[in-house]
Amino acid sequence: MSSLDRVKAGEFLSATLDMDSVFVGGEWQLQSGVSFQLRSRGVLIIEPNVISRSTKSIIVSAGVHGDETGPIELLQQLSGEILKGLFEPAHRLLFIIAHPEATLAHTRFIAENMNRLFAHRNEPNNIDRKIANTLQQEVDHFYQGSDIADVQDGVSRWHLDLHSAIRDSAHYTFAVSPCSAYPTRSNALFAFLEQAEVEAVLLSRADSPTFSWYSASKYGAQALTMELGRVAKLGENDLERLSAFDCALRVLLQQEEQPYSWQGSKLIVYKVTRTITKLSDDFNFNFPASQANFTFFEQGCLLGQDQDKQYFSLEGGEAVVFPNPHVALGQRACLLVQQAAVTAEGQIKVV
């Protein structure tokens, strides 16, 4: 059975991971009118039977870090149902299993962190850079292939980039809203997070070359990097703990309009106060490298040092997210955050 036939049969994941088979793309349609285009390995466009002004263009990506497999399993379950005609979406969809080589190698990446490669087209001198370039092209094609909305109307464009955390966390699920010059923090997006029972969201204030940032900054998409649970091997993820997210995602994809609004009662909102960048090989934290995400440090605590520069917790204290002293020079070593009060008049903004 060819890779195309396997995808048609609902085996999007296994066809993507079968690197021994020659990739064969193609287009086809179900009797319901739902159409498909397998554009490249791990890249599948799905079009609903009817497209209207209320139709969204939604990207759901997983596996940008290859060993973060829980979201990959969720994407396989959902794509399988759509491919078999058991679930009919109301919106244009782009499903991406991003880095099959890294998934097969049980590692985050092969040569360098692919989720730092979306600032621009990269010199294609390793597999991570080649894939990042391809994914940028696929996003361009997908969003430009619809005249539903222009870049100013970001509520019609969404991108949920799904990950799993590599460390313990005070929040089992959380999201990062990338910085963008466009209105990419809509009430609808935060209502989705609340329905998905995502515990917290971080509002970034600076550009960061991540996959979700690419969609938010270039296309004004309602984009999030979503951390869903902990890293585990394929087949060993506790998807039951992600059932609320799975349910909310299905509602988003199947309903023309969301049947709920943001209540602002459950979701904890953090503002990013600082991004600490590794400047030298002498960089280190004053706490274990395995420190849990959202560990809080009182004002004045020494957080780390980089040669003669020291980092202390600011007034009000700060919590640390994504601490990693082993990143390459010039890359983010951690985020520092504080809880924030927000207003919700159309867009979510820090008070």
C-alpha positions as a Markdown table, in Angstrom:
| # | Residue | x | y | z |
|---|---|---|---|---|
| 1 | Met | 0.0 | 0.0 | 0.0 |
| 2 | Ser | 1.4 | 3.4 | -1.0 |
| 3 | Ser | 1.8 | 6.2 | 1.5 |
| 4 | Leu | -1.1 | 8.0 | -0.2 |
| 5 | Asp | -3.4 | 5.0 | 0.1 |
| 6 | Arg | -2.5 | 4.6 | 3.8 |
| 7 | Val | -3.4 | 8.3 | 4.4 |
| 8 | Lys | -6.7 | 7.8 | 2.6 |
| 9 | Ala | -7.4 | 4.8 | 4.9 |
| 10 | Gly | -6.9 | 7.1 | 7.9 |
| 11 | Glu | -3.3 | 6.2 | 8.7 |
| 12 | Phe | -1.8 | 9.7 | 8.5 |
| 13 | Leu | 0.7 | 9.1 | 11.3 |
| 14 | Ser | 2.1 | 5.7 | 10.2 |
| 15 | Ala | 2.3 | 6.8 | 6.6 |
| 16 | Thr | 4.2 | 9.9 | 7.7 |
| 17 | Leu | 6.7 | 7.9 | 9.8 |
| 18 | Asp | 7.4 | 5.3 | 7.2 |
| 19 | Met | 10.6 | 6.8 | 5.9 |
| 20 | Asp | 11.3 | 3.6 | 3.9 |
| 21 | Ser | 8.4 | 4.3 | 1.5 |
| 22 | Val | 8.6 | 6.8 | -1.3 |
| 23 | Phe | 6.3 | 9.7 | -0.6 |
| 24 | Val | 3.3 | 10.0 | -3.0 |
| 25 | Gly | 1.0 | 13.0 | -2.7 |
| 26 | Gly | -2.4 | 13.5 | -4.2 |
| 27 | Glu | -5.9 | 15.0 | -4.0 |
| 28 | Trp | -9.2 | 13.2 | -3.4 |
| 29 | Gln | -12.7 | 13.8 | -2.1 |
| 30 | Leu | -15.2 | 12.0 | 0.1 |
| 31 | Gln | -18.9 | 11.5 | -0.9 |
| 32 | Ser | -19.7 | 14.2 | 1.7 |
| 33 | Gly | -17.8 | 16.7 | -0.3 |
| 34 | Val | -14.9 | 17.0 | 2.1 |
| 35 | Ser | -11.7 | 17.2 | 0.1 |
| 36 | Phe | -8.1 | 16.4 | 0.9 |
| 37 | Gln | -4.7 | 17.3 | -0.5 |
| 38 | Leu | -1.6 | 15.4 | 0.8 |
| 39 | Arg | 1.1 | 18.0 | -0.1 |
| 40 | Ser | 4.2 | 16.5 | 1.4 |
| 41 | Arg | 5.2 | 14.0 | 4.1 |
| 42 | Gly | 3.2 | 15.0 | 7.2 |
| 43 | Val | 1.3 | 17.9 | 5.6 |
| 44 | Leu | -2.4 | 17.4 | 4.9 |
| 45 | Ile | -4.9 | 20.1 | 3.8 |
| 46 | Ile | -8.6 | 19.4 | 4.4 |
| 47 | Glu | -11.4 | 21.5 | 2.8 |
| 48 | Pro | -15.0 | 21.4 | 4.0 |
| 49 | Asn | -17.9 | 20.9 | 1.5 |
| 50 | Val | -19.1 | 24.5 | 1.8 |
| 51 | Ile | -16.9 | 27.6 | 2.3 |
| 52 | Ser | -18.5 | 30.8 | 3.5 |
| 53 | Arg | -17.6 | 34.1 | 5.2 |
| 54 | Ser | -17.6 | 32.3 | 8.5 |
| 55 | Thr | -15.2 | 29.6 | 7.4 |
| 56 | Lys | -11.9 | 29.7 | 9.3 |
| 57 | Ser | -8.5 | 28.6 | 8.1 |
| 58 | Ile | -7.0 | 26.6 | 11.0 |
| 59 | Ile | -3.6 | 25.0 | 11.3 |
| 60 | Val | -3.0 | 22.2 | 13.9 |
| 61 | Ser | 0.6 | 21.2 | 14.1 |
| 62 | Ala | 2.4 | 18.7 | 16.3 |
| 63 | Gly | 5.8 | 17.1 | 16.5 |
| 64 | Val | 7.9 | 20.3 | 15.8 |
| 65 | His | 9.8 | 18.7 | 18.7 |
| 66 | Gly | 9.9 | 15.1 | 17.6 |
| 67 | Asp | 9.7 | 13.4 | 21.0 |
| 68 | Glu | 6.6 | 15.3 | 22.1 |
| 69 | Thr | 4.2 | 12.6 | 21.0 |
| 70 | Gly | 1.0 | 13.1 | 23.0 |
| 71 | Pro | -0.2 | 15.8 | 20.6 |
| 72 | Ile | 0.9 | 13.7 | 17.6 |
| 73 | Glu | -1.4 | 10.9 | 18.9 |
| 74 | Leu | -4.3 | 13.3 | 19.3 |
| 75 | Leu | -3.8 | 14.6 | 15.7 |
| 76 | Gln | -3.7 | 11.0 | 14.4 |
| 77 | Gln | -7.0 | 10.2 | 16.1 |
| 78 | Leu | -8.7 | 13.3 | 14.8 |
| 79 | Ser | -7.3 | 13.0 | 11.2 |
| 80 | Gly | -8.3 | 9.4 | 11.1 |
| 81 | Glu | -11.9 | 10.2 | 11.9 |
| 82 | Ile | -12.0 | 12.9 | 9.2 |
| 83 | Leu | -10.3 | 10.7 | 6.6 |
| 84 | Lys | -12.8 | 8.0 | 7.3 |
| 85 | Gly | -15.8 | 10.3 | 7.1 |
| 86 | Leu | -16.6 | 10.0 | 10.8 |
| 87 | Phe | -16.0 | 13.7 | 11.6 |
| 88 | Glu | -16.9 | 16.5 | 9.2 |
| 89 | Pro | -15.1 | 19.8 | 9.7 |
| 90 | Ala | -16.7 | 23.1 | 9.0 |
| 91 | His | -13.4 | 24.9 | 8.3 |
| 92 | Arg | -10.3 | 24.7 | 6.2 |
| 93 | Leu | -7.7 | 22.7 | 8.0 |
| 94 | Leu | -3.9 | 22.2 | 7.7 |
| 95 | Phe | -2.7 | 19.2 | 9.7 |
| 96 | Ile | 1.0 | 18.9 | 10.2 |
| 97 | Ile | 3.1 | 16.2 | 11.7 |
| 98 | Ala | 6.2 | 18.3 | 11.6 |
| 99 | His | 9.4 | 16.3 | 12.2 |
| 100 | Pro | 9.1 | 12.6 | 11.5 |
| 101 | Glu | 12.9 | 12.1 | 11.5 |
| 102 | Ala | 13.1 | 13.4 | 15.1 |
| 103 | Thr | 10.0 | 11.4 | 16.1 |
| 104 | Leu | 11.6 | 8.2 | 14.9 |
| 105 | Ala | 14.9 | 9.1 | 16.6 |
| 106 | His | 13.0 | 9.7 | 19.9 |
| 107 | Thr | 14.6 | 13.2 | 20.2 |
| 108 | Arg | 13.5 | 16.8 | 20.1 |
| 109 | Phe | 15.5 | 17.6 | 16.9 |
| 110 | Ile | 18.3 | 16.2 | 14.8 |
| 111 | Ala | 20.9 | 19.0 | 14.5 |
| 112 | Glu | 19.3 | 22.1 | 16.1 |
| 113 | Asn | 16.1 | 23.2 | 17.7 |
| 114 | Met | 13.6 | 23.6 | 14.9 |
| 115 | Asn | 11.3 | 25.8 | 16.9 |
| 116 | Arg | 13.9 | 28.6 | 16.7 |
| 117 | Leu | 14.1 | 28.5 | 12.9 |
| 118 | Phe | 11.0 | 30.5 | 11.8 |
| 119 | Ala | 12.4 | 34.0 | 11.7 |
| 120 | His | 13.2 | 33.7 | 8.0 |
| 121 | Arg | 14.1 | 31.1 | 5.4 |
| 122 | Asn | 17.2 | 29.2 | 6.5 |
| 123 | Glu | 20.3 | 28.0 | 4.7 |
| 124 | Pro | 19.3 | 24.4 | 4.1 |
| 125 | Asn | 22.4 | 22.8 | 5.6 |
| 126 | Asn | 20.6 | 20.4 | 8.0 |
| 127 | Ile | 17.4 | 18.5 | 8.1 |
| 128 | Asp | 15.8 | 20.8 | 10.8 |
| 129 | Arg | 16.4 | 23.8 | 8.6 |
| 130 | Lys | 15.1 | 22.1 | 5.5 |
| 131 | Ile | 11.9 | 21.1 | 7.3 |
| 132 | Ala | 11.4 | 24.6 | 8.8 |
| 133 | Asn | 11.7 | 26.1 | 5.4 |
| 134 | Thr | 9.1 | 23.7 | 4.0 |
| 135 | Leu | 6.7 | 24.4 | 6.9 |
| 136 | Gln | 7.0 | 28.1 | 6.3 |
| 137 | Gln | 6.1 | 27.5 | 2.6 |
| 138 | Glu | 3.2 | 25.3 | 3.5 |
| 139 | Val | 1.8 | 28.0 | 5.9 |
| 140 | Asp | 2.2 | 30.6 | 3.2 |
| 141 | His | 0.4 | 28.4 | 0.7 |
| 142 | Phe | -2.5 | 27.6 | 3.1 |
| 143 | Tyr | -3.2 | 31.1 | 4.3 |
| 144 | Gln | -2.8 | 32.6 | 0.9 |
| 145 | Gly | -5.0 | 30.0 | -0.7 |
| 146 | Ser | -8.1 | 31.5 | 0.9 |
| 147 | Asp | -9.8 | 34.8 | 0.2 |
| 148 | Ile | -12.0 | 34.4 | 3.3 |
| 149 | Ala | -10.1 | 37.2 | 5.2 |
| 150 | Asp | -7.1 | 39.4 | 4.9 |
| 151 | Val | -4.4 | 39.7 | 7.5 |
| 152 | Gln | -6.3 | 42.3 | 9.4 |
| 153 | Asp | -9.0 | 39.8 | 10.2 |
| 154 | Gly | -7.0 | 37.4 | 12.3 |
| 155 | Val | -10.1 | 35.7 | 13.9 |
| 156 | Ser | -10.5 | 33.8 | 10.6 |
| 157 | Arg | -7.0 | 32.4 | 10.8 |
| 158 | Trp | -5.8 | 30.1 | 13.7 |
| 159 | His | -2.7 | 28.1 | 14.4 |
| 160 | Leu | -2.4 | 25.8 | 17.4 |
| 161 | Asp | 1.1 | 24.4 | 17.6 |
| 162 | Leu | 1.0 | 21.5 | 20.0 |
| 163 | His | 3.8 | 20.5 | 22.3 |
| 164 | Ser | 4.5 | 18.6 | 25.5 |
| 165 | Ala | 6.7 | 19.8 | 28.4 |
| 166 | Ile | 10.0 | 18.1 | 29.1 |
| 167 | Arg | 9.9 | 18.9 | 32.8 |
| 168 | Asp | 7.5 | 19.1 | 35.7 |
| 169 | Ser | 5.2 | 22.1 | 35.8 |
| 170 | Ala | 2.8 | 23.8 | 38.2 |
| 171 | His | 0.4 | 23.8 | 35.2 |
| 172 | Tyr | -0.1 | 20.5 | 33.4 |
| 173 | Thr | -1.4 | 22.4 | 30.4 |
| 174 | Phe | -0.5 | 26.0 | 29.4 |
| 175 | Ala | 0.0 | 28.1 | 26.3 |
| 176 | Val | 2.2 | 30.9 | 25.0 |
| 177 | Ser | 0.6 | 33.7 | 23.0 |
| 178 | Pro | 3.4 | 35.0 | 20.7 |
| 179 | Cys | 4.0 | 38.7 | 20.2 |
| 180 | Ser | 2.4 | 40.2 | 17.1 |
| 181 | Ala | 1.6 | 43.6 | 15.6 |
| 182 | Tyr | -1.8 | 42.3 | 14.7 |
| 183 | Pro | -4.8 | 41.6 | 17.0 |
| 184 | Thr | -4.1 | 38.0 | 17.8 |
| 185 | Arg | -5.5 | 37.7 | 21.3 |
| 186 | Ser | -9.2 | 37.6 | 20.7 |
| 187 | Asn | -11.9 | 36.8 | 23.1 |
| 188 | Ala | -12.7 | 33.7 | 21.0 |
| 189 | Leu | -9.1 | 32.4 | 21.4 |
| 190 | Phe | -9.2 | 32.8 | 25.1 |
| 191 | Ala | -12.7 | 31.3 | 25.3 |
| 192 | Phe | -11.3 | 28.2 | 23.5 |
| 193 | Leu | -8.5 | 28.0 | 26.0 |
| 194 | Glu | -11.0 | 28.1 | 28.9 |
| 195 | Gln | -13.2 | 25.4 | 27.3 |
| 196 | Ala | -10.1 | 23.3 | 26.7 |
| 197 | Glu | -9.4 | 23.6 | 30.4 |
| 198 | Val | -5.9 | 24.9 | 29.7 |
| 199 | Glu | -4.7 | 26.1 | 33.0 |
| 200 | Ala | -2.6 | 29.1 | 32.1 |
| 201 | Val | -1.4 | 31.3 | 29.2 |
| 202 | Leu | 1.7 | 33.5 | 28.8 |
| 203 | Leu | 1.5 | 36.8 | 26.9 |
| 204 | Ser | 4.8 | 37.3 | 25.2 |
| 205 | Arg | 6.0 | 40.8 | 24.6 |
| 206 | Ala | 9.0 | 40.1 | 22.3 |
| 207 | Asp | 9.4 | 38.4 | 19.0 |
| 208 | Ser | 10.5 | 34.8 | 19.1 |
| 209 | Pro | 11.2 | 32.7 | 16.0 |
| 210 | Thr | 8.8 | 29.9 | 16.8 |
| 211 | Phe | 6.3 | 28.2 | 14.5 |
| 212 | Ser | 3.2 | 29.9 | 16.1 |
| 213 | Trp | 5.0 | 33.3 | 16.0 |
| 214 | Tyr | 5.4 | 32.9 | 12.3 |
| 215 | Ser | 1.7 | 32.6 | 11.7 |
| 216 | Ala | 0.8 | 35.3 | 14.2 |
| 217 | Ser | 3.4 | 37.9 | 13.0 |
| 218 | Lys | 3.0 | 37.3 | 9.2 |
| 219 | Tyr | -0.6 | 36.4 | 8.9 |
| 220 | Gly | -2.3 | 37.8 | 12.0 |
| 221 | Ala | -3.4 | 34.3 | 13.1 |
| 222 | Gln | -4.8 | 33.5 | 16.5 |
| 223 | Ala | -1.7 | 31.5 | 17.2 |
| 224 | Leu | -0.5 | 29.6 | 20.3 |
| 225 | Thr | 2.3 | 27.4 | 21.3 |
| 226 | Met | 0.5 | 24.9 | 23.5 |
| 227 | Glu | 2.2 | 22.7 | 26.1 |
| 228 | Leu | 0.0 | 19.7 | 26.8 |
| 229 | Gly | 1.2 | 17.3 | 29.5 |
| 230 | Arg | 4.6 | 15.6 | 29.7 |
| 231 | Val | 6.9 | 14.0 | 27.1 |
| 232 | Ala | 6.3 | 10.3 | 26.6 |
| 233 | Lys | 6.9 | 7.6 | 24.0 |
| 234 | Leu | 4.4 | 7.0 | 21.2 |
| 235 | Gly | 1.6 | 4.8 | 22.6 |
| 236 | Glu | 2.4 | 5.7 | 26.2 |
| 237 | Asn | 0.7 | 9.0 | 26.6 |
| 238 | Asp | -2.2 | 9.5 | 29.0 |
| 239 | Leu | -4.6 | 11.1 | 26.5 |
| 240 | Glu | -7.4 | 11.0 | 29.0 |
| 241 | Arg | -5.8 | 13.9 | 30.8 |
| 242 | Leu | -6.1 | 15.9 | 27.5 |
| 243 | Ser | -9.7 | 15.0 | 26.9 |
| 244 | Ala | -11.0 | 18.5 | 27.6 |
| 245 | Phe | -8.6 | 19.9 | 25.1 |
| 246 | Asp | -9.6 | 17.3 | 22.5 |
| 247 | Cys | -13.3 | 18.0 | 23.0 |
| 248 | Ala | -12.8 | 21.8 | 22.7 |
| 249 | Leu | -10.7 | 21.3 | 19.5 |
| 250 | Arg | -13.4 | 19.2 | 17.9 |
| 251 | Val | -16.0 | 21.9 | 18.7 |
| 252 | Leu | -13.7 | 24.6 | 17.2 |
| 253 | Leu | -13.2 | 22.5 | 14.0 |
| 254 | Gln | -16.8 | 21.4 | 13.6 |
| 255 | Gln | -18.9 | 24.5 | 14.6 |
| 256 | Glu | -19.1 | 27.5 | 12.3 |
| 257 | Glu | -19.2 | 29.8 | 15.3 |
| 258 | Gln | -18.0 | 29.1 | 18.8 |
| 259 | Pro | -20.9 | 28.4 | 21.2 |
| 260 | Tyr | -19.2 | 30.1 | 24.2 |
| 261 | Ser | -17.4 | 33.2 | 25.2 |
| 262 | Trp | -14.5 | 33.8 | 27.6 |
| 263 | Gln | -15.6 | 34.1 | 31.2 |
| 264 | Gly | -12.2 | 35.0 | 32.6 |
| 265 | Ser | -12.7 | 32.9 | 35.7 |
| 266 | Lys | -10.4 | 29.9 | 35.3 |
| 267 | Leu | -7.6 | 30.7 | 33.0 |
| 268 | Ile | -4.5 | 32.2 | 34.8 |
| 269 | Val | -2.9 | 34.8 | 32.6 |
| 270 | Tyr | 0.8 | 35.6 | 32.9 |
| 271 | Lys | 2.8 | 38.4 | 31.4 |
| 272 | Val | 6.3 | 37.7 | 30.3 |
| 273 | Thr | 8.5 | 40.2 | 32.3 |
| 274 | Arg | 11.8 | 39.2 | 30.8 |
| 275 | Thr | 13.5 | 36.8 | 28.4 |
| 276 | Ile | 16.9 | 35.7 | 29.6 |
| 277 | Thr | 19.3 | 35.0 | 26.7 |
| 278 | Lys | 22.4 | 32.8 | 27.1 |
| 279 | Leu | 25.4 | 35.1 | 26.2 |
| 280 | Ser | 28.4 | 32.9 | 27.1 |
| 281 | Asp | 29.4 | 29.4 | 28.0 |
| 282 | Asp | 29.7 | 30.5 | 31.6 |
| 283 | Phe | 25.9 | 30.9 | 31.9 |
| 284 | Asn | 24.3 | 29.0 | 34.7 |
| 285 | Phe | 21.2 | 29.0 | 36.9 |
| 286 | Asn | 21.2 | 29.3 | 40.7 |
| 287 | Phe | 18.7 | 26.4 | 40.8 |
| 288 | Pro | 18.6 | 22.8 | 39.3 |
| 289 | Ala | 18.3 | 22.6 | 35.5 |
| 290 | Ser | 15.3 | 20.3 | 36.1 |
| 291 | Gln | 13.4 | 23.0 | 38.0 |
| 292 | Ala | 9.7 | 22.8 | 37.4 |
| 293 | Asn | 8.0 | 25.4 | 35.1 |
| 294 | Phe | 6.3 | 28.2 | 37.0 |
| 295 | Thr | 8.5 | 27.8 | 40.1 |
| 296 | Phe | 8.1 | 31.2 | 41.9 |
| 297 | Phe | 11.1 | 33.2 | 43.3 |
| 298 | Glu | 10.6 | 36.0 | 45.7 |
| 299 | Gln | 11.9 | 39.5 | 44.9 |
| 300 | Gly | 15.7 | 39.7 | 45.1 |
| 301 | Cys | 16.4 | 36.0 | 44.7 |
| 302 | Leu | 19.6 | 35.3 | 42.6 |
| 303 | Leu | 18.3 | 33.4 | 39.6 |
| 304 | Gly | 21.5 | 33.0 | 37.6 |
| 305 | Gln | 24.6 | 34.5 | 36.2 |
| 306 | Asp | 26.4 | 34.9 | 32.9 |
| 307 | Gln | 30.0 | 35.9 | 33.4 |
| 308 | Asp | 29.9 | 39.2 | 35.3 |
| 309 | Lys | 26.1 | 39.7 | 34.8 |
| 310 | Gln | 23.7 | 38.5 | 37.6 |
| 311 | Tyr | 20.0 | 38.0 | 37.3 |
| 312 | Phe | 17.8 | 38.7 | 40.4 |
| 313 | Ser | 14.0 | 38.3 | 40.7 |
| 314 | Leu | 12.2 | 41.6 | 40.2 |
| 315 | Glu | 9.8 | 43.5 | 42.4 |
| 316 | Gly | 6.8 | 41.3 | 43.2 |
| 317 | Gly | 8.8 | 38.1 | 42.4 |
| 318 | Glu | 8.9 | 36.1 | 39.2 |
| 319 | Ala | 8.2 | 32.6 | 38.1 |
| 320 | Val | 10.5 | 30.8 | 35.7 |
| 321 | Val | 9.3 | 29.0 | 32.6 |
| 322 | Phe | 11.3 | 26.8 | 30.1 |
| 323 | Pro | 14.7 | 27.0 | 32.0 |
| 324 | Asn | 17.4 | 25.5 | 30.0 |
| 325 | Pro | 21.1 | 26.4 | 30.6 |
| 326 | His | 22.2 | 24.2 | 27.8 |
| 327 | Val | 20.8 | 26.1 | 24.8 |
| 328 | Ala | 23.1 | 27.5 | 22.1 |
| 329 | Leu | 24.6 | 30.9 | 22.6 |
| 330 | Gly | 22.2 | 33.6 | 21.7 |
| 331 | Gln | 19.1 | 31.5 | 22.4 |
| 332 | Arg | 16.5 | 31.8 | 25.1 |
| 333 | Ala | 17.6 | 30.3 | 28.4 |
| 334 | Cys | 14.3 | 30.9 | 30.2 |
| 335 | Leu | 11.2 | 33.1 | 30.4 |
| 336 | Leu | 10.4 | 35.0 | 33.6 |
| 337 | Val | 6.7 | 35.8 | 34.2 |
| 338 | Gln | 4.3 | 37.3 | 36.6 |
| 339 | Gln | 0.5 | 36.9 | 37.0 |
| 340 | Ala | -1.4 | 39.7 | 35.3 |
| 341 | Ala | -4.8 | 41.2 | 35.3 |
| 342 | Val | -6.4 | 41.7 | 31.9 |
| 343 | Thr | -9.2 | 43.4 | 30.1 |
| 344 | Ala | -11.3 | 41.6 | 27.5 |
| 345 | Glu | -12.8 | 44.2 | 25.2 |
| 346 | Gly | -12.4 | 42.4 | 21.9 |
| 347 | Gln | -8.7 | 41.7 | 22.5 |
| 348 | Ile | -7.2 | 40.4 | 25.7 |
| 349 | Lys | -4.8 | 43.1 | 27.1 |
| 350 | Val | -2.8 | 43.4 | 30.3 |
| 351 | Val | -4.2 | 46.1 | 32.6 |
